[in-house]
PDB file of C-alpha atoms in Angstrom:
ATOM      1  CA  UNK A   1      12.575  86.127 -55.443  1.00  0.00           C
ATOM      2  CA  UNK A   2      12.815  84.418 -58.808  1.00  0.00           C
ATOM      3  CA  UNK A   3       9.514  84.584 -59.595  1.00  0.00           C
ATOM      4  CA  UNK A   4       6.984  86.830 -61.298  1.00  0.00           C
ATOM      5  CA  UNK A   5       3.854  86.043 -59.215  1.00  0.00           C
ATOM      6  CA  UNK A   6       1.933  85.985 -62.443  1.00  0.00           C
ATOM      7  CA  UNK A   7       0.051  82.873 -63.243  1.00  0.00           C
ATOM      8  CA  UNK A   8      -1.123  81.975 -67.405  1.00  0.00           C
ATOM      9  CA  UNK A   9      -4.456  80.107 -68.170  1.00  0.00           C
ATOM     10  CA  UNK A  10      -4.769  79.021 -71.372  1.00  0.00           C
ATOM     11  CA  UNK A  11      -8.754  78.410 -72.716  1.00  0.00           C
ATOM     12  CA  UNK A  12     -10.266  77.268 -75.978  1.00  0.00           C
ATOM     13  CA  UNK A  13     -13.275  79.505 -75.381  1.00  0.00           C
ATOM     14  CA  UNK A  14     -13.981  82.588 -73.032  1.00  0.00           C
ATOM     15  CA  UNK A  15     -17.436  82.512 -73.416  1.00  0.00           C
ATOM     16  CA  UNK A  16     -18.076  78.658 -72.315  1.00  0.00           C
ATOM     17  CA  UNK A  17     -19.083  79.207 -68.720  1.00  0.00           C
ATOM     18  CA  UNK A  18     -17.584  76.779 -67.659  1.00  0.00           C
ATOM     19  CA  UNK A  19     -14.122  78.065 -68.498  1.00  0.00           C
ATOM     20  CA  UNK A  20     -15.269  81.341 -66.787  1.00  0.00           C
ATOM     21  CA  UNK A  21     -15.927  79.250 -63.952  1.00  0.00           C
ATOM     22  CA  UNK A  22     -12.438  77.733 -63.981  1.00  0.00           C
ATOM     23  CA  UNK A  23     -10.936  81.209 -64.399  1.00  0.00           C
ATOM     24  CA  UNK A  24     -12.792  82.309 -61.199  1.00  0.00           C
ATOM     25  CA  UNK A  25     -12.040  79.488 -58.888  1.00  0.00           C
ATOM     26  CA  UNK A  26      -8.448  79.648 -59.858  1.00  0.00           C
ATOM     27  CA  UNK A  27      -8.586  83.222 -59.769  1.00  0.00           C
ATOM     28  CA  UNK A  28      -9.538  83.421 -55.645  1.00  0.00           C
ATOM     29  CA  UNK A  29      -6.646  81.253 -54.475  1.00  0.00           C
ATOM     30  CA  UNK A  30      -4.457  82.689 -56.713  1.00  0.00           C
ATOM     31  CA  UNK A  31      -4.815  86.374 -55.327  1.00  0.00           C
ATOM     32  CA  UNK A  32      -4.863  85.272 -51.929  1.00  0.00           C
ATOM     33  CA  UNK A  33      -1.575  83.886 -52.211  1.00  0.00           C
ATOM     34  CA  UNK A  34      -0.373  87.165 -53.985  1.00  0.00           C
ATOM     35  CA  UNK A  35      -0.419  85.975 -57.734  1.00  0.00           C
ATOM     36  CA  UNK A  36      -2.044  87.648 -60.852  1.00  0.00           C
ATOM     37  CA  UNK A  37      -3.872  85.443 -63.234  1.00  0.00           C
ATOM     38  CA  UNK A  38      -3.614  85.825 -67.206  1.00  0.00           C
ATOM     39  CA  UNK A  39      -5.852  84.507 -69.282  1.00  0.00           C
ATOM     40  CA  UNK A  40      -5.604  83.635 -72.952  1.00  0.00           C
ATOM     41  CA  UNK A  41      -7.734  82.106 -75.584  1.00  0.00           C
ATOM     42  CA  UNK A  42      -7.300  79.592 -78.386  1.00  0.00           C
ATOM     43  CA  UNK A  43     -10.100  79.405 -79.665  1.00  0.00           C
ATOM     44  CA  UNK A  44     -10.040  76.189 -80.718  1.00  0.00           C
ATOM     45  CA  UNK A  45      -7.081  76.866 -82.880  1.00  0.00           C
ATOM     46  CA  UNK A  46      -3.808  74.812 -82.192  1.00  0.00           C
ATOM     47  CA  UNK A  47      -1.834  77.733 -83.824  1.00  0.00           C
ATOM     48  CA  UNK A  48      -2.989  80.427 -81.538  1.00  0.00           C
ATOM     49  CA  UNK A  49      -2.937  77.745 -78.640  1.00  0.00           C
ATOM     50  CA  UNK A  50       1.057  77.560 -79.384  1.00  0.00           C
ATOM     51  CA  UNK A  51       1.085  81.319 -79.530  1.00  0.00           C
ATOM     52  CA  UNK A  52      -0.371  82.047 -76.930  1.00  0.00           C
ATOM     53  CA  UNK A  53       1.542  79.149 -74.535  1.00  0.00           C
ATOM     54  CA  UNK A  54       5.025  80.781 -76.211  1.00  0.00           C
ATOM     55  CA  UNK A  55       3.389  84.503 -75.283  1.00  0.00           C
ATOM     56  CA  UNK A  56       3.267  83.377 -71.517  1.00  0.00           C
ATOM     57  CA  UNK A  57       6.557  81.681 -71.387  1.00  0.00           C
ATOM     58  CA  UNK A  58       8.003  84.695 -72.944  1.00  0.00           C
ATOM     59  CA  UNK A  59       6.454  86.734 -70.081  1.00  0.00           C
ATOM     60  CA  UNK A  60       8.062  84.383 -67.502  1.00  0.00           C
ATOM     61  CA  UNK A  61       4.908  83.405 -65.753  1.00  0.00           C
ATOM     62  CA  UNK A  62       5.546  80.938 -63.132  1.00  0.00           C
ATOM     63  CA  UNK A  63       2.759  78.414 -63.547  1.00  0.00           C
ATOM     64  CA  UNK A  64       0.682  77.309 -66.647  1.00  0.00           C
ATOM     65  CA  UNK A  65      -2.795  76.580 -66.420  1.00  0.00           C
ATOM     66  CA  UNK A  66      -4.368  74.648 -69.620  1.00  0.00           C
ATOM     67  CA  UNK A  67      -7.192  72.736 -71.189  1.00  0.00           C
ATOM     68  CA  UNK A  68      -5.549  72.021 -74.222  1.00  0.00           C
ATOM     69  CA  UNK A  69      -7.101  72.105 -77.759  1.00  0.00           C
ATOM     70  CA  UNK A  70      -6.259  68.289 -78.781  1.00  0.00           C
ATOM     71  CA  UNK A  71      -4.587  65.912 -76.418  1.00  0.00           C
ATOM     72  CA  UNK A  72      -2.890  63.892 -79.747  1.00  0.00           C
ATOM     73  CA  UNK A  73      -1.844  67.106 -81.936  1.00  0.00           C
ATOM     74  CA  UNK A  74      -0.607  68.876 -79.197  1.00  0.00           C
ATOM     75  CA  UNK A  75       3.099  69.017 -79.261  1.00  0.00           C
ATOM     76  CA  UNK A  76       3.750  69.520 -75.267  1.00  0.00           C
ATOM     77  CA  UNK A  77       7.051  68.177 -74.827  1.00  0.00           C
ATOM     78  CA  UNK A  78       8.555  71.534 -76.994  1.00  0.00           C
ATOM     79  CA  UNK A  79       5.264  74.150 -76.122  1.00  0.00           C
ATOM     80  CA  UNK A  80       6.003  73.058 -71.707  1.00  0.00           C
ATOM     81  CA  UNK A  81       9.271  73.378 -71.651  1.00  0.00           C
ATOM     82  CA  UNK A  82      10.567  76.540 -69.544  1.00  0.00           C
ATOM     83  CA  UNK A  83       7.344  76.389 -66.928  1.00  0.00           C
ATOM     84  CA  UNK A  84       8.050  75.804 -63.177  1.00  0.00           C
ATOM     85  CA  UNK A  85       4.641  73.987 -62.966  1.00  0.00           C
ATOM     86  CA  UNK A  86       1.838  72.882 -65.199  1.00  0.00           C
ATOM     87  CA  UNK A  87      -1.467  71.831 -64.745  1.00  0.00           C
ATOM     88  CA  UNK A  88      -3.681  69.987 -66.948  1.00  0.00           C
ATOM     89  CA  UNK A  89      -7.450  70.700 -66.601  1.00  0.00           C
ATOM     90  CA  UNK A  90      -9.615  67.322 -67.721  1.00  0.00           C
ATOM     91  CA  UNK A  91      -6.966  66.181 -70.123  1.00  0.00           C
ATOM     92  CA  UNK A  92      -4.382  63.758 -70.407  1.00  0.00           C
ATOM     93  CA  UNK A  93      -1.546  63.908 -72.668  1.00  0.00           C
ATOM     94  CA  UNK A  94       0.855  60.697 -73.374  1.00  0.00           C
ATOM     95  CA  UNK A  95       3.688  61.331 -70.939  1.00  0.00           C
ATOM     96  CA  UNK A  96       3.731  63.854 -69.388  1.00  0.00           C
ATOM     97  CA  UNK A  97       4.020  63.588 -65.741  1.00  0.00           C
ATOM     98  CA  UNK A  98       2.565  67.206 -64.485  1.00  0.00           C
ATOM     99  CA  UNK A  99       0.099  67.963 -62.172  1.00  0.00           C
ATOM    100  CA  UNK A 100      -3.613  67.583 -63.239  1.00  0.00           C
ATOM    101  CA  UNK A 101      -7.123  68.298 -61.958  1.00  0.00           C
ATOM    102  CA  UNK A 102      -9.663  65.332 -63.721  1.00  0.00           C
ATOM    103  CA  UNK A 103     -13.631  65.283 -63.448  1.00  0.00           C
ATOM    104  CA  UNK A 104     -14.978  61.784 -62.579  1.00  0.00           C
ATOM    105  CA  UNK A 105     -17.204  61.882 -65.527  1.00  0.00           C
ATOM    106  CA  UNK A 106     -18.063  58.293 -65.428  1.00  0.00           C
ATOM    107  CA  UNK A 107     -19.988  58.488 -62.417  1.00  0.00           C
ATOM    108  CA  UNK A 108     -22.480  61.582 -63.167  1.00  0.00           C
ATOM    109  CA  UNK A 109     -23.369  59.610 -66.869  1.00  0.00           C
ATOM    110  CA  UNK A 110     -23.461  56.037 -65.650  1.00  0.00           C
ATOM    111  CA  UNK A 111     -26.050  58.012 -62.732  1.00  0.00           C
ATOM    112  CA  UNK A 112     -27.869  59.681 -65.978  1.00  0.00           C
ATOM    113  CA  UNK A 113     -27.755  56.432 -67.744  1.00  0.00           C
ATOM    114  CA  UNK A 114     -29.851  54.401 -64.864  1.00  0.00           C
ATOM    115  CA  UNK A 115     -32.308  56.641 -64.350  1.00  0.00           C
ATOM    116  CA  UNK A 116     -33.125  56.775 -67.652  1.00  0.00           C
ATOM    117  CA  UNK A 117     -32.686  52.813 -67.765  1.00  0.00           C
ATOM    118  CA  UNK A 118     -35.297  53.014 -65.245  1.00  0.00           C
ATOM    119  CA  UNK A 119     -37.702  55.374 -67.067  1.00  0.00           C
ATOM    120  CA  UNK A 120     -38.108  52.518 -69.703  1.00  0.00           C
ATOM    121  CA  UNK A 121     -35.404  54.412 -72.028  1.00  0.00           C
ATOM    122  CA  UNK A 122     -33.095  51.356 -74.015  1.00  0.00           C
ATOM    123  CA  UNK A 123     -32.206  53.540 -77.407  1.00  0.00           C
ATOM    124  CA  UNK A 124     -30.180  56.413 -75.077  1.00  0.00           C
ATOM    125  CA  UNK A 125     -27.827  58.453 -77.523  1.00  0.00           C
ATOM    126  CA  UNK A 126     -24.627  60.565 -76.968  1.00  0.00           C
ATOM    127  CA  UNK A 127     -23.545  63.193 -79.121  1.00  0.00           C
ATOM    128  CA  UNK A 128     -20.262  64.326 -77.745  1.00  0.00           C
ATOM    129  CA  UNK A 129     -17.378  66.358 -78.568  1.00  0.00           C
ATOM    130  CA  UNK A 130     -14.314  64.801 -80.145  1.00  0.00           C
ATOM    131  CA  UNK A 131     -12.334  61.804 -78.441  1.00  0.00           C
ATOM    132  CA  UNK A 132      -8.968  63.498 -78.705  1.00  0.00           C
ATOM    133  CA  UNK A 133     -10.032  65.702 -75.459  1.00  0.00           C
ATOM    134  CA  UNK A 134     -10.535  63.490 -72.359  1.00  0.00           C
ATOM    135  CA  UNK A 135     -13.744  64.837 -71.515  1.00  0.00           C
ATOM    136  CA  UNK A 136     -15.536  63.708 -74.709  1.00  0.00           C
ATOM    137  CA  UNK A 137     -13.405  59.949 -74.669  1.00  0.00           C
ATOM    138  CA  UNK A 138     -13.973  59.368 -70.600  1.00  0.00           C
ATOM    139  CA  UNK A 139     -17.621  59.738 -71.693  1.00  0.00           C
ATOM    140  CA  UNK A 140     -18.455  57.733 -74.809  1.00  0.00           C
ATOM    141  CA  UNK A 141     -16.234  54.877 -73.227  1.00  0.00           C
ATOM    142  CA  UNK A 142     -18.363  55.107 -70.012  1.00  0.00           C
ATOM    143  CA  UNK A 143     -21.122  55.445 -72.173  1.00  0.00           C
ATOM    144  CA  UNK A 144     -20.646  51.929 -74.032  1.00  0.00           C
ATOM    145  CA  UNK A 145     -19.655  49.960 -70.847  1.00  0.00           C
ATOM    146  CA  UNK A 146     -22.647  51.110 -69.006  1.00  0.00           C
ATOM    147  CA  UNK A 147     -25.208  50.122 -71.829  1.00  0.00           C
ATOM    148  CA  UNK A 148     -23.020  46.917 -72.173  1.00  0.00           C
ATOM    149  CA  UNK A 149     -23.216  46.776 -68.669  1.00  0.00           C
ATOM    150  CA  UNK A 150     -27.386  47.135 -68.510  1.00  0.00           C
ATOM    151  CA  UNK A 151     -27.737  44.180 -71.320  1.00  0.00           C
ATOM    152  CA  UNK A 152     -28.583  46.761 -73.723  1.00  0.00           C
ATOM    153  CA  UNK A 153     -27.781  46.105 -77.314  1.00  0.00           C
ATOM    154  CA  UNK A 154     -25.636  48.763 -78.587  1.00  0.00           C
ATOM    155  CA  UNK A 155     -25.956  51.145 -81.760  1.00  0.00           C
ATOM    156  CA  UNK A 156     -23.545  52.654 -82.944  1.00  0.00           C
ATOM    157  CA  UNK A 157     -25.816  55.284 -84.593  1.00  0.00           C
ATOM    158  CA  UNK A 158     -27.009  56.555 -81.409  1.00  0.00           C
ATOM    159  CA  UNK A 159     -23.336  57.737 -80.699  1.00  0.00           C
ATOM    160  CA  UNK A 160     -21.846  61.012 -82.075  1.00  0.00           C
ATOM    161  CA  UNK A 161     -19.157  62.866 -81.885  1.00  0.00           C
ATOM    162  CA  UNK A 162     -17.294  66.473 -83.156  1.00  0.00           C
ATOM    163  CA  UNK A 163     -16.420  69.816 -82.275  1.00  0.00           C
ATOM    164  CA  UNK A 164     -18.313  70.819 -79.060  1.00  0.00           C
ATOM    165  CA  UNK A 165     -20.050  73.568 -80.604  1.00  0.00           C
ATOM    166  CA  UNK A 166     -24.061  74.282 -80.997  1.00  0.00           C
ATOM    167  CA  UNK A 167     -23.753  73.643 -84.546  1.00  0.00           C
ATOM    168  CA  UNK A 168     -22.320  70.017 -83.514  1.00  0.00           C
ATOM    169  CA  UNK A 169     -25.246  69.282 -81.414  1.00  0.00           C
ATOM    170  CA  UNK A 170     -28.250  70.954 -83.632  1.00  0.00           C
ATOM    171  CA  UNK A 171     -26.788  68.564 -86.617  1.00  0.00           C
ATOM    172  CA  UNK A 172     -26.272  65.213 -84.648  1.00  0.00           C
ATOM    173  CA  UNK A 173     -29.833  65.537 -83.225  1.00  0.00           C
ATOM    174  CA  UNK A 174     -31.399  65.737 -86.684  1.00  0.00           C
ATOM    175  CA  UNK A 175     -29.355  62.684 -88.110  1.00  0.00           C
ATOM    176  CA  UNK A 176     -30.473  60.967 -84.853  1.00  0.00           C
ATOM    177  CA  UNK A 177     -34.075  61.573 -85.386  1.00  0.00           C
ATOM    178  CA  UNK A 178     -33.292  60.802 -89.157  1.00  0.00           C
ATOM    179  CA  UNK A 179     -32.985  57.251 -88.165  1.00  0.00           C
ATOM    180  CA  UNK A 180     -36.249  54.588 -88.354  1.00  0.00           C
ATOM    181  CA  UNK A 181     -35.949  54.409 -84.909  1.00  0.00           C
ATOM    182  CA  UNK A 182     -34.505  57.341 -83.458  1.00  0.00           C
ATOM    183  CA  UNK A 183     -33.369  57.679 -79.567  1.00  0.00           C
ATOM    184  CA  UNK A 184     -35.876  58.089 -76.796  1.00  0.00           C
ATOM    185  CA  UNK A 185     -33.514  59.955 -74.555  1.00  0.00           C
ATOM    186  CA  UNK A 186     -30.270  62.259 -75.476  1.00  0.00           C
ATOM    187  CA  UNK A 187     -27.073  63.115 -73.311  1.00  0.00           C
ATOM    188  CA  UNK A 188     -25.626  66.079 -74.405  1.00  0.00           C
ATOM    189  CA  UNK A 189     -22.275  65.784 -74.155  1.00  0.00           C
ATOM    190  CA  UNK A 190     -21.478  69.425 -72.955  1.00  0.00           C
ATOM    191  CA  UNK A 191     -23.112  72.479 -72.655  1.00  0.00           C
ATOM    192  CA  UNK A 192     -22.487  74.178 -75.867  1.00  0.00           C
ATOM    193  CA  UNK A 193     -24.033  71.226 -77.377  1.00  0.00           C
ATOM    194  CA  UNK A 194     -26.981  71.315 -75.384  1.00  0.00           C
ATOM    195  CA  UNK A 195     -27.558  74.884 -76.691  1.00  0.00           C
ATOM    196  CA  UNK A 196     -27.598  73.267 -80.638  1.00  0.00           C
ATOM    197  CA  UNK A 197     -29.640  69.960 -79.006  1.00  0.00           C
ATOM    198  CA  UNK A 198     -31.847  72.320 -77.471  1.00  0.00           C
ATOM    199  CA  UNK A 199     -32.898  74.457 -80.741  1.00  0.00           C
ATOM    200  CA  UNK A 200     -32.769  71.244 -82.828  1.00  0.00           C
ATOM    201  CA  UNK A 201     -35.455  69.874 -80.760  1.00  0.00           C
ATOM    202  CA  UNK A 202     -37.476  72.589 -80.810  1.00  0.00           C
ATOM    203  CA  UNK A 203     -37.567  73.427 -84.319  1.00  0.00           C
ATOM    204  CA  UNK A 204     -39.224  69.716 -84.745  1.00  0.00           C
ATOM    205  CA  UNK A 205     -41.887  70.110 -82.717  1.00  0.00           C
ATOM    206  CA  UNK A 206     -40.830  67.637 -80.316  1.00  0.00           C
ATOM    207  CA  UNK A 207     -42.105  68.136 -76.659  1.00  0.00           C
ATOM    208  CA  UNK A 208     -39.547  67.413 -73.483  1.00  0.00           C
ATOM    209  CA  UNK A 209     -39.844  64.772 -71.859  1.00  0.00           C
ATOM    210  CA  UNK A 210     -43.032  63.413 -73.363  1.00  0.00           C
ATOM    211  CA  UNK A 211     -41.669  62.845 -77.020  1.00  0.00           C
ATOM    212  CA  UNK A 212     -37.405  63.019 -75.924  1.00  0.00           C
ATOM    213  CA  UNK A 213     -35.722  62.259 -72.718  1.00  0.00           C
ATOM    214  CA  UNK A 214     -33.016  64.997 -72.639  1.00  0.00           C
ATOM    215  CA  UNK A 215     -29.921  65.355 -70.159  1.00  0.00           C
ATOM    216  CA  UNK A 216     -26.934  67.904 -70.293  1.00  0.00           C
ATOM    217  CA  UNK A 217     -23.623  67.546 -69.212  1.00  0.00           C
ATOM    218  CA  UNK A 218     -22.834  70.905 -67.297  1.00  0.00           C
ATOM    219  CA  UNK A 219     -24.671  73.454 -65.879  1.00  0.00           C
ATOM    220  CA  UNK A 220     -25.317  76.554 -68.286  1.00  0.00           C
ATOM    221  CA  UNK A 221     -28.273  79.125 -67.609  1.00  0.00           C
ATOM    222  CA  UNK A 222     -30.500  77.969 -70.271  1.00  0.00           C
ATOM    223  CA  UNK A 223     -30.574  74.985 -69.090  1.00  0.00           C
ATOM    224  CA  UNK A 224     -31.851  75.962 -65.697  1.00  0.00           C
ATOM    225  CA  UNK A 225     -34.203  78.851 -66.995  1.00  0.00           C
ATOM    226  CA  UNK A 226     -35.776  75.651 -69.871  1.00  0.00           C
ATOM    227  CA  UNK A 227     -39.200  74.346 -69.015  1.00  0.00           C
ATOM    228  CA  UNK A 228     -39.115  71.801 -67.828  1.00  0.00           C
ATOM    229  CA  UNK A 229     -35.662  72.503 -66.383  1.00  0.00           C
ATOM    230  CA  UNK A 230     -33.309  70.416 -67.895  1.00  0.00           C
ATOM    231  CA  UNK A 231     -31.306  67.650 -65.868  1.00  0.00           C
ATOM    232  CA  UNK A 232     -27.713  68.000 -65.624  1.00  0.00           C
ATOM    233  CA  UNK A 233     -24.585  66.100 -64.948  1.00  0.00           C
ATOM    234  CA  UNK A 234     -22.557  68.618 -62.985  1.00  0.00           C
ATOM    235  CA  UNK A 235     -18.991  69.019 -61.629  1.00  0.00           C
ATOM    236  CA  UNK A 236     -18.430  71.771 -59.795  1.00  0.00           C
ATOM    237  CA  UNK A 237     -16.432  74.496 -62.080  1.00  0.00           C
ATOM    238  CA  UNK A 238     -15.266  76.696 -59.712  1.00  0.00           C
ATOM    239  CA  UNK A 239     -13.282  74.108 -57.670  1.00  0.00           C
ATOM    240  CA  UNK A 240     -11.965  72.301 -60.890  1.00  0.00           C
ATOM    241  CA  UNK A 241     -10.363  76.136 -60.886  1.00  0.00           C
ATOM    242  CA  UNK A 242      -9.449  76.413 -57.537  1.00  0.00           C
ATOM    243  CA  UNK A 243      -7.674  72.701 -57.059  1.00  0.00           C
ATOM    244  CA  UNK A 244      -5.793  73.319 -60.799  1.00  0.00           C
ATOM    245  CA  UNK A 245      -4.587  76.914 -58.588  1.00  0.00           C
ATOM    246  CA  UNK A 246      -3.981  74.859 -55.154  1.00  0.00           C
ATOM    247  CA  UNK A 247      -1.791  72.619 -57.228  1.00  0.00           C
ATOM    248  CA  UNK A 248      -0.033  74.997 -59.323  1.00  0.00           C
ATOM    249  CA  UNK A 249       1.013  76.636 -55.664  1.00  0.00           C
ATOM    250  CA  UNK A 250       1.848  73.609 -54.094  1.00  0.00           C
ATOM    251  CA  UNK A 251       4.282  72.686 -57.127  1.00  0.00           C
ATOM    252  CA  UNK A 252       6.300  76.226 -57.357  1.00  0.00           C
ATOM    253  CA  UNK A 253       7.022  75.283 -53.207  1.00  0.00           C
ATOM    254  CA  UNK A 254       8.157  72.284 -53.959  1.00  0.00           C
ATOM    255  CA  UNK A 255       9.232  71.344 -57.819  1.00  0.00           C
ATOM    256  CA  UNK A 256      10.740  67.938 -56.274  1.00  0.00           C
ATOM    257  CA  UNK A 257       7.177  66.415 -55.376  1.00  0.00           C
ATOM    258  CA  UNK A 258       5.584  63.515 -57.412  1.00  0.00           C
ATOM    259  CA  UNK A 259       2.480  64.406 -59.938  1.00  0.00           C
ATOM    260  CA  UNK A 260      -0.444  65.200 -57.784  1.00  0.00           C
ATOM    261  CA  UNK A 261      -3.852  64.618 -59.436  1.00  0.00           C
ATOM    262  CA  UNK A 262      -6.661  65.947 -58.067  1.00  0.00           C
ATOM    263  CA  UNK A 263     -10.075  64.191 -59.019  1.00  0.00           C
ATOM    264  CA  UNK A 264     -13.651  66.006 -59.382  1.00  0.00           C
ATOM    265  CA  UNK A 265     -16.790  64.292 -58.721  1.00  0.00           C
ATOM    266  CA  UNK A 266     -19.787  64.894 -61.104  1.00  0.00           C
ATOM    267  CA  UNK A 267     -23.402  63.942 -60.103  1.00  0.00           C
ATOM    268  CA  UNK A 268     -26.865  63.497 -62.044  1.00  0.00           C
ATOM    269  CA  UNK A 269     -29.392  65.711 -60.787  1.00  0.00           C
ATOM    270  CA  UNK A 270     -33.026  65.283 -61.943  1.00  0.00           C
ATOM    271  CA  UNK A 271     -35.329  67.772 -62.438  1.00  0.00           C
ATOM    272  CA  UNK A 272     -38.150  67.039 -64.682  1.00  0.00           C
ATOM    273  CA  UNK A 273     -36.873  66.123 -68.493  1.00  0.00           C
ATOM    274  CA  UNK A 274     -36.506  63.104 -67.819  1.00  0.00           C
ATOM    275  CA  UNK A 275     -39.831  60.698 -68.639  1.00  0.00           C
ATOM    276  CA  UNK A 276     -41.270  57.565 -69.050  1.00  0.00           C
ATOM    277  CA  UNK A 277     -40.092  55.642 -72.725  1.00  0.00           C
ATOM    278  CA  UNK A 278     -42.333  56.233 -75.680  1.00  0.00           C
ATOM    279  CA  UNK A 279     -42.477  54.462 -78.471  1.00  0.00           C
ATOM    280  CA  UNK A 280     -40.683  56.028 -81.412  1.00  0.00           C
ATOM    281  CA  UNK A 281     -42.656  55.586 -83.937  1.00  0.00           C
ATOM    282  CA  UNK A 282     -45.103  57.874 -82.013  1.00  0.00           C
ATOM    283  CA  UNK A 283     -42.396  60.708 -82.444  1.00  0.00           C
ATOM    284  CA  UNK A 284     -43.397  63.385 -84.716  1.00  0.00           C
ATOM    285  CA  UNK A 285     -41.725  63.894 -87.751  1.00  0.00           C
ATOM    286  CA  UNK A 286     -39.790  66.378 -88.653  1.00  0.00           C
ATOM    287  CA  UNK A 287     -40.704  69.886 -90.387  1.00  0.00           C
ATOM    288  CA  UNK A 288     -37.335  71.542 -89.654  1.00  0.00           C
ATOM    289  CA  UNK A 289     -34.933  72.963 -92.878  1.00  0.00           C
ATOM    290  CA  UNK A 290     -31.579  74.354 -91.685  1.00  0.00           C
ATOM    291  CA  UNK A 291     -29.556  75.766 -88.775  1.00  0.00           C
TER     292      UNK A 291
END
């Protein structure tokens, strides 16, 4: 037949959920159409990114799958060659004309952003992950049009930004409360820095949502299970996986096609850490050392 039925999926992290999630959706359309699914993970190395891209082309899978490390350092035009199809999960990369599966994440934040505008909340901060993934750039631009958008004066203190990792969030939320007038509210960029957000805050001694507004950006268990339960701005994971699979089909039947992208919606759903503004010199200060 020419093929191998085998399908790669290249990941910067197995244990993000939301990866998982991917994996999962992409896994159920893949063996229904009689493919095998291999995963591989980077972890958040560009070296054993390359390795492990070369490792599947070497195996002759027909399709990649990837969320790529960095969109700017990633050298695509050599590392893609030799795939029948490709497809991009939430990132963009300058020139290439593959298939791609993109979250809307504009609309779930500027939806977090006007409740919270509504709440009383004007100093909102970000702390994202780094602007050379789409994810993290979609969002701090949305971020700064919206609050442009609402009349509110910007600062560029309350924005931060580095690798999306706990230790990311727990530091940017202590520089943030540093500050002489530190944010009311906090979007966490992504789940894994919700996890260092989360511990940050409660090694101060600050109280959700009567001291901090606090919203996440993807679902992740502790987030659910945190009282009050925290609220989210979610895409749904599972089909992200299962449209990047649909397309990866749809492009070994017909290489000829033009780039199909599929878009994701996101949504803000409230459920309780969200409050009324304070003002923040009522915050308490800080008794907290180290990670």
């Amino acid at each position: 037949t020419g093929r191998s039925r085998v399908v790669g999926f290249v990941v910067d992290d197995f244990s993000n959920p939301l990866f998982s999630a991917h994996a999962k959706g992409a896994d159920e359309i893949l063996r229904a159409a009689g493919y095998a699914l291999i995963l591989a993970n980077s972890g958040h190395d560009l070296a054993r990114e390359a390795e492990a891209v070369t490792a599947l082309r070497g195996r002759r899978v027909d399709a990649l799958l990837i969320a790529v490390v960095s969109e700017t350092k990633y050298d695509w035009k050599n590392l893609l060659q030799g795939f029948r199809s490709v497809v991009l999960l939430d990132r963009e990369l300058d020139g290439f004309t593959g298939d791609s599966v993109l979250p809307d994440h504009r609309a779930g934040l500027r939806q977090a952003i006007d409740h919270l505008f509504e709440l009383g909340h004007t100093r909102i901060a970000l702390i994202a992950g780094k602007t050379d993934q789409r994810g993290s750039r979609v969002r701090i631009e949305s971020y700064r049009e919206h609050m442009h958008a609402l009349g509110l004066t910007q600062d560029p203190a309350l924005v931060r930004s580095g690798l999306a990792s706990r230790e990311t969030g727990y530091v940017a939320l202590g520089e943030l409360f540093e500050l002489a007038e530190p944010p009311t509210a906090v979007i966490a960029g992504s789940n894994r820095l919700f996890v260092g957000i989360a511990s940050a805050i409660r090694e101060r001694g600050l109280r959700v949502p009567e001291d901090v507004s606090l919203v996440t950006c993807d679902e992740v268990d502790a987030s659910a299970l945190h009282q009050p339960p925290i609220d989210v701005i979610e895409r749904d994971a599972l089909a992200m996986g299962r449209a990047a699979a649909e397309l990866a089909i749809a492009r070994l039947d017909d290489t000829t096609a033009p780039p199909r992208h599929r878009m994701i919606s996101t949504t803000f759903l409230t459920r309780g850490s969200s409050g009324k503004a304070r003002p923040s010199s009522t915050v308490p200060a800080s008794d907290a050392s180290s990670v």
